CSV table of C-alpha atoms in Angstrom, one decimal:
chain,number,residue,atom,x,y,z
I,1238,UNK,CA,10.4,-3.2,17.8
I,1239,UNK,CA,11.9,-0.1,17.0
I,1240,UNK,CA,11.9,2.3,20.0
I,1241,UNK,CA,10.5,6.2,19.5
I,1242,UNK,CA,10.3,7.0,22.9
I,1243,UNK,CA,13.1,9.7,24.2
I,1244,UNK,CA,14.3,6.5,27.3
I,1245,UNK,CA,17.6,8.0,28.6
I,1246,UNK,CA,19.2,9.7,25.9
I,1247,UNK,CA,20.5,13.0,26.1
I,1248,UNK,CA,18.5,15.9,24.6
I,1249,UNK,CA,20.9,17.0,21.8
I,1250,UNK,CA,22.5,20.7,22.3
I,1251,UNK,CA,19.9,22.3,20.1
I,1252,UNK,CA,17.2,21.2,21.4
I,1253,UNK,CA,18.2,22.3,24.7
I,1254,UNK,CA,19.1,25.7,23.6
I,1255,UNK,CA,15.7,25.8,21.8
I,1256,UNK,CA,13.8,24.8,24.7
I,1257,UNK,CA,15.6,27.5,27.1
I,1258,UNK,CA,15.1,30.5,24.2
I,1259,UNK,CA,10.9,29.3,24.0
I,1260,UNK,CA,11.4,29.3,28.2
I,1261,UNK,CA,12.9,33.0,28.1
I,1262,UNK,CA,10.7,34.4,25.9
I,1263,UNK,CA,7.5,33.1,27.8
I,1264,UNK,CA,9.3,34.8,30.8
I,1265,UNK,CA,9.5,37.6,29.0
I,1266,UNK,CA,5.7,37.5,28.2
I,1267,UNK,CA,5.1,36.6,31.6
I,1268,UNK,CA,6.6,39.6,33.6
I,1269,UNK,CA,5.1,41.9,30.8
I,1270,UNK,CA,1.5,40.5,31.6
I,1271,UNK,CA,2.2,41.1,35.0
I,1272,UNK,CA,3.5,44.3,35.0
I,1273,UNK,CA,0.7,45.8,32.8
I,1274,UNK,CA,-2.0,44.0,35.4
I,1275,UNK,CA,0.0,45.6,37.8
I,1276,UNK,CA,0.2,49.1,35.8
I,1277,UNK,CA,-3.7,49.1,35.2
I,1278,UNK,CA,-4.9,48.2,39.2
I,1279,UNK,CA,-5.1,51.9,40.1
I,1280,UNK,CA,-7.3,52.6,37.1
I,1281,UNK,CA,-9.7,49.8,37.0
I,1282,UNK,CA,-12.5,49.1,39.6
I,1283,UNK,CA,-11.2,45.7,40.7
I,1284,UNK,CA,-9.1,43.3,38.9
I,1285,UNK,CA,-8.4,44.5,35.3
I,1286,UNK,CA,-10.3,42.6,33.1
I,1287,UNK,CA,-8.9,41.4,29.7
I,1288,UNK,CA,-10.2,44.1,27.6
I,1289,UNK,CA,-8.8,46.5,30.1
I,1290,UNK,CA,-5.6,44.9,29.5
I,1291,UNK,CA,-5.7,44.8,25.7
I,1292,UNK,CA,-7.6,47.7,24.9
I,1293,UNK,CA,-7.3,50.6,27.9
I,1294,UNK,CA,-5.3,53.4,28.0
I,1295,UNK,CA,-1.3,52.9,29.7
I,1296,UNK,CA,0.9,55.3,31.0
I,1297,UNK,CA,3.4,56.6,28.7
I,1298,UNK,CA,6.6,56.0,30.3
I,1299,UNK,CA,5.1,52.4,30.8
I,1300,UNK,CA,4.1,52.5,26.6
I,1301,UNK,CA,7.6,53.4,25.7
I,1302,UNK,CA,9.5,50.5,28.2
I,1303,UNK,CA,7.2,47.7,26.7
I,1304,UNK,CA,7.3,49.4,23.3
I,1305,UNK,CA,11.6,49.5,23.9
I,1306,UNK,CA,11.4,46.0,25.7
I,1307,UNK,CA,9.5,44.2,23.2
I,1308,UNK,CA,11.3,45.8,20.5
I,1309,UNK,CA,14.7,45.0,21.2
I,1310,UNK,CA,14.2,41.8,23.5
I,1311,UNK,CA,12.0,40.1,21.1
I,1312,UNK,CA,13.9,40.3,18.3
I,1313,UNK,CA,17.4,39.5,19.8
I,1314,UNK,CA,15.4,36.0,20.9
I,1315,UNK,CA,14.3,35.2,17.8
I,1316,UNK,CA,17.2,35.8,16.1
I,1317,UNK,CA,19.2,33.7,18.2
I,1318,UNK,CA,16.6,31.3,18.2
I,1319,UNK,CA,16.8,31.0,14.3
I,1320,UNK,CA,20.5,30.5,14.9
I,1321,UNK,CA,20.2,27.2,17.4
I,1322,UNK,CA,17.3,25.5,16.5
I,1323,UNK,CA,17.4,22.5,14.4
I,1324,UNK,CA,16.5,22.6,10.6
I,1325,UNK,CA,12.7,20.6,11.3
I,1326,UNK,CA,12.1,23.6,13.6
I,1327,UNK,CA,13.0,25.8,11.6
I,1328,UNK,CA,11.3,24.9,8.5
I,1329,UNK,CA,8.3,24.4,11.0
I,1330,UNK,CA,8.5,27.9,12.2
I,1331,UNK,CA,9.3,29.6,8.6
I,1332,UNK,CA,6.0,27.5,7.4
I,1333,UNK,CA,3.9,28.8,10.6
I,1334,UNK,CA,4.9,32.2,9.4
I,1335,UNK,CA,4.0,31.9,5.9
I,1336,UNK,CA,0.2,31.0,7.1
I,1337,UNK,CA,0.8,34.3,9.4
I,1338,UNK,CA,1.2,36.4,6.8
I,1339,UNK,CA,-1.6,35.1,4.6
I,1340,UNK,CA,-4.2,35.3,7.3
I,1341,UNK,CA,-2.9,39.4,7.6
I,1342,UNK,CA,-2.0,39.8,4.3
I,1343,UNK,CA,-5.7,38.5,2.9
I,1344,UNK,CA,-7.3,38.9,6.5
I,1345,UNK,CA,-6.6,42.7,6.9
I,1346,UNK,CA,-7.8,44.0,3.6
I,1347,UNK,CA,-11.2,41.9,3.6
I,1348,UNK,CA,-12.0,43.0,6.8
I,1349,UNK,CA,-10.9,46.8,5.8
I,1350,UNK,CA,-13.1,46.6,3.0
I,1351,UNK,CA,-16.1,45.4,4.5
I,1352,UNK,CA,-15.5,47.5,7.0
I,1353,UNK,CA,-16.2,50.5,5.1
I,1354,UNK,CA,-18.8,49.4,3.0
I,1355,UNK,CA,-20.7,49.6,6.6
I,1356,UNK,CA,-21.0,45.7,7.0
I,1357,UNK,CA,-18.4,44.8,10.3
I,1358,UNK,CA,-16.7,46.6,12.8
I,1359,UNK,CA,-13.8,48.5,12.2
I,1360,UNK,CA,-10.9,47.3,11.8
I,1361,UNK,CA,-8.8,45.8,15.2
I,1362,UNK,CA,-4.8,45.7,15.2
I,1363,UNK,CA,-4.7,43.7,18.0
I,1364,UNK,CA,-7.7,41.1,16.6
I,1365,UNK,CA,-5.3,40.8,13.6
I,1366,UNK,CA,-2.3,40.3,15.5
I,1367,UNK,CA,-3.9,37.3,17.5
I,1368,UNK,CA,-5.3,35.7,14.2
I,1369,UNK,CA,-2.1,35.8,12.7
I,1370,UNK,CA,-0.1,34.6,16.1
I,1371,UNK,CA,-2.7,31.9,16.4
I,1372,UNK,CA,-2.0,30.9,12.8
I,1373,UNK,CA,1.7,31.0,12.9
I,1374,UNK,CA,1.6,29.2,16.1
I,1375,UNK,CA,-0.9,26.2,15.0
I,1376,UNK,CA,0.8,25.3,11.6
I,1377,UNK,CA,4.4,25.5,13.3
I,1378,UNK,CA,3.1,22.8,15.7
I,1379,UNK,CA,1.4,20.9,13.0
I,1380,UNK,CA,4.4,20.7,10.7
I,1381,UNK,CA,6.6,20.2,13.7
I,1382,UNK,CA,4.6,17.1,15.5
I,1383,UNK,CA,2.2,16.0,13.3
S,1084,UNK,CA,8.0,24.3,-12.4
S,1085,UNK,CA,8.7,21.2,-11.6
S,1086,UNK,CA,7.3,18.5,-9.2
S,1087,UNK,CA,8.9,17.6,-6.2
S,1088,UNK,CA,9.8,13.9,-6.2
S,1089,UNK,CA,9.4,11.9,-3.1
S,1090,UNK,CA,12.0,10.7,-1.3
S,1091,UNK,CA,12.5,7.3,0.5
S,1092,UNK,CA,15.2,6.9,2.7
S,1093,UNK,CA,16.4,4.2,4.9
S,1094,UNK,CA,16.9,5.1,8.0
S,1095,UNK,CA,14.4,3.4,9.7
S,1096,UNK,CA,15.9,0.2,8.9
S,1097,UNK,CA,19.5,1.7,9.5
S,1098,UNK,CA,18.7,2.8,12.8
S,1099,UNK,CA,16.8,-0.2,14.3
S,1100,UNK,CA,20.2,-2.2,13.5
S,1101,UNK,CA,22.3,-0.4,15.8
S,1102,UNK,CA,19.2,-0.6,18.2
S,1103,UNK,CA,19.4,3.3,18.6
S,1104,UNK,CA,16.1,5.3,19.4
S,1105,UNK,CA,15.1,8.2,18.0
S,1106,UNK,CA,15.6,9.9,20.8
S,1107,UNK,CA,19.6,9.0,20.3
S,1108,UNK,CA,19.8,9.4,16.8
S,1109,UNK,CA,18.2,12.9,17.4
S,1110,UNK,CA,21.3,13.7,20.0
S,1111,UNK,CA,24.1,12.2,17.9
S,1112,UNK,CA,22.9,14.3,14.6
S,1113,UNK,CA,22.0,17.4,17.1
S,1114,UNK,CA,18.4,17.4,15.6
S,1115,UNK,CA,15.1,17.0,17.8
S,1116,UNK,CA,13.2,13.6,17.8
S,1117,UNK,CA,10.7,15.1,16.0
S,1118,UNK,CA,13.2,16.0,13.3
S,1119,UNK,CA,13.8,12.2,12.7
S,1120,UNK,CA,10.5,11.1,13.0
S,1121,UNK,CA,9.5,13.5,10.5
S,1122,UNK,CA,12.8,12.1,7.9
S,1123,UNK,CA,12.1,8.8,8.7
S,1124,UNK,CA,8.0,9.1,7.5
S,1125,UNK,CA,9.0,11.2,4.7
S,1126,UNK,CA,7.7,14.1,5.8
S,1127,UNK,CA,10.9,15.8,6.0
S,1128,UNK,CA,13.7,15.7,3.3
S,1129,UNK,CA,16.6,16.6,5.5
S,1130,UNK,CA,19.3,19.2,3.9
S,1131,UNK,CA,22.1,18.7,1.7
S,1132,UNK,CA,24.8,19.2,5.4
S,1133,UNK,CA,22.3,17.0,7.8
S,1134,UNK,CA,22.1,14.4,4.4
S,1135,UNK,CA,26.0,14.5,4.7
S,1136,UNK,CA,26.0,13.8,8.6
S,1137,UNK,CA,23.9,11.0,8.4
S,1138,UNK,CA,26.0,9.6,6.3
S,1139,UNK,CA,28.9,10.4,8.1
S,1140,UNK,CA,27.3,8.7,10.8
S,1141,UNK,CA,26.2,5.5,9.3
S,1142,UNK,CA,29.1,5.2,7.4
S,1143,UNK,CA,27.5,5.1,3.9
S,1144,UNK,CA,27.4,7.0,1.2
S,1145,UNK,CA,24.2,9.2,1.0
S,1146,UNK,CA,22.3,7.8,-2.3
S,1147,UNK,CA,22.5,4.4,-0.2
S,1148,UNK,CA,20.4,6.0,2.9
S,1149,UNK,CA,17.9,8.7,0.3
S,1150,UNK,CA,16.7,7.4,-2.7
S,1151,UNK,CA,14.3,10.3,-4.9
S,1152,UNK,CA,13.5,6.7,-7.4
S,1153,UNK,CA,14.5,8.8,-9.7
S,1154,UNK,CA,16.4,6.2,-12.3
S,1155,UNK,CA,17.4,6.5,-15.8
């Protein structure tokens, strides 16, 4: 029988480096979550619930270092990322994207357009942005285990 | 445009007789195990420079390992 389980072998040096990048960046996501939860306590009766955390109104010196963070963290991962990981995950990824961008690109004007012909809700950035990060993230898993 | 043939390869058979896993191939090419499982169903046709390593590796030429049955 031909063996498919890992057993002892070494993970190979890109894998490794992949793994630690995907590890950072959920850090990343991590303290930001916190420190927004954090951020919001002294305006919310309670614990901040999660339309308070997506929706409700943030300091602006708070906005501007997750703006800055996010802006130049997230990128700078990703591009190393794109650099280390093997050519599978890659491809993976790139394909994850491509159903990304067709779930904004065909997602954002149907919704815009029914929107103003009176028939749904406005439209809602951060509704789009989890579509297409849900898409992205359920094909690049699909193409990369499946 | 044109079609994209499939592609068999061999590396199935080459890698059960050295009695490697996937898991080692995957670390002797640098590629995930995922990465080989995915060349070895043919759901994957590897690039031109990981074709070339696996042949490197195996010691054979790479139209011995990939075959796109492509014959005139």
């Amino acid at each position: 029988m031909i063996s498919t389980k890992n057993g002892n072998a070494p993970l190979a040096p890109s894998v490794r480096a992949n793994r630690r990048l995907l590890a950072i960046s959920a850090v990343f996501g991590a303290v930001i979550g916190v420190a927004t939860v954090f951020v919001q306590l002294p305006h919310s009766d309670g614990a901040p619930t999660m339309g308070d955390l997506l929706r409700a109104p943030l300091p602006a010196w708070f906005a501007i270092l997750i703006a800055v963070a996010w802006g130049i963290v997230l990128p700078l991962i990703s591009w190393r990322w794109e650099r280390v990981v093997d050519e599978h995950e890659r491809q993976a990824y790139r394909d994850g994207a491509v159903a990304g961008f067709y779930v904004m690109g065909v997602g954002a004007p149907m919704w815009w357009i029914l929107a103003r012909g009176g028939l749904v809700p406005a439209v809602d950035a951060i509704g789009l942005y989890v579509a297409t990060m849900a898409a992205t993230a359920v094909v690049w898993l699909w193409r990369k285990y499946a | 445009m044109a079609e994209e043939a499939d592609m068999k390869n061999r590396l199935k058979v080459l890698r059960a007789e050295r009695n490697w896993s996937q898991a080692e191939l995957a670390g002797r090419l640098d590629v995930s195990r995922q990465a080989v499982n995915a060349i070895e169903t043919g759901k994957y046709d590897p690039s031109l420079p990981l074709a070339f390593r696996i042949g490197r590796l195996f010691e054979r030429p790479i139209e011995e390992i990939f075959d796109d049955e492509h014959h005139d």
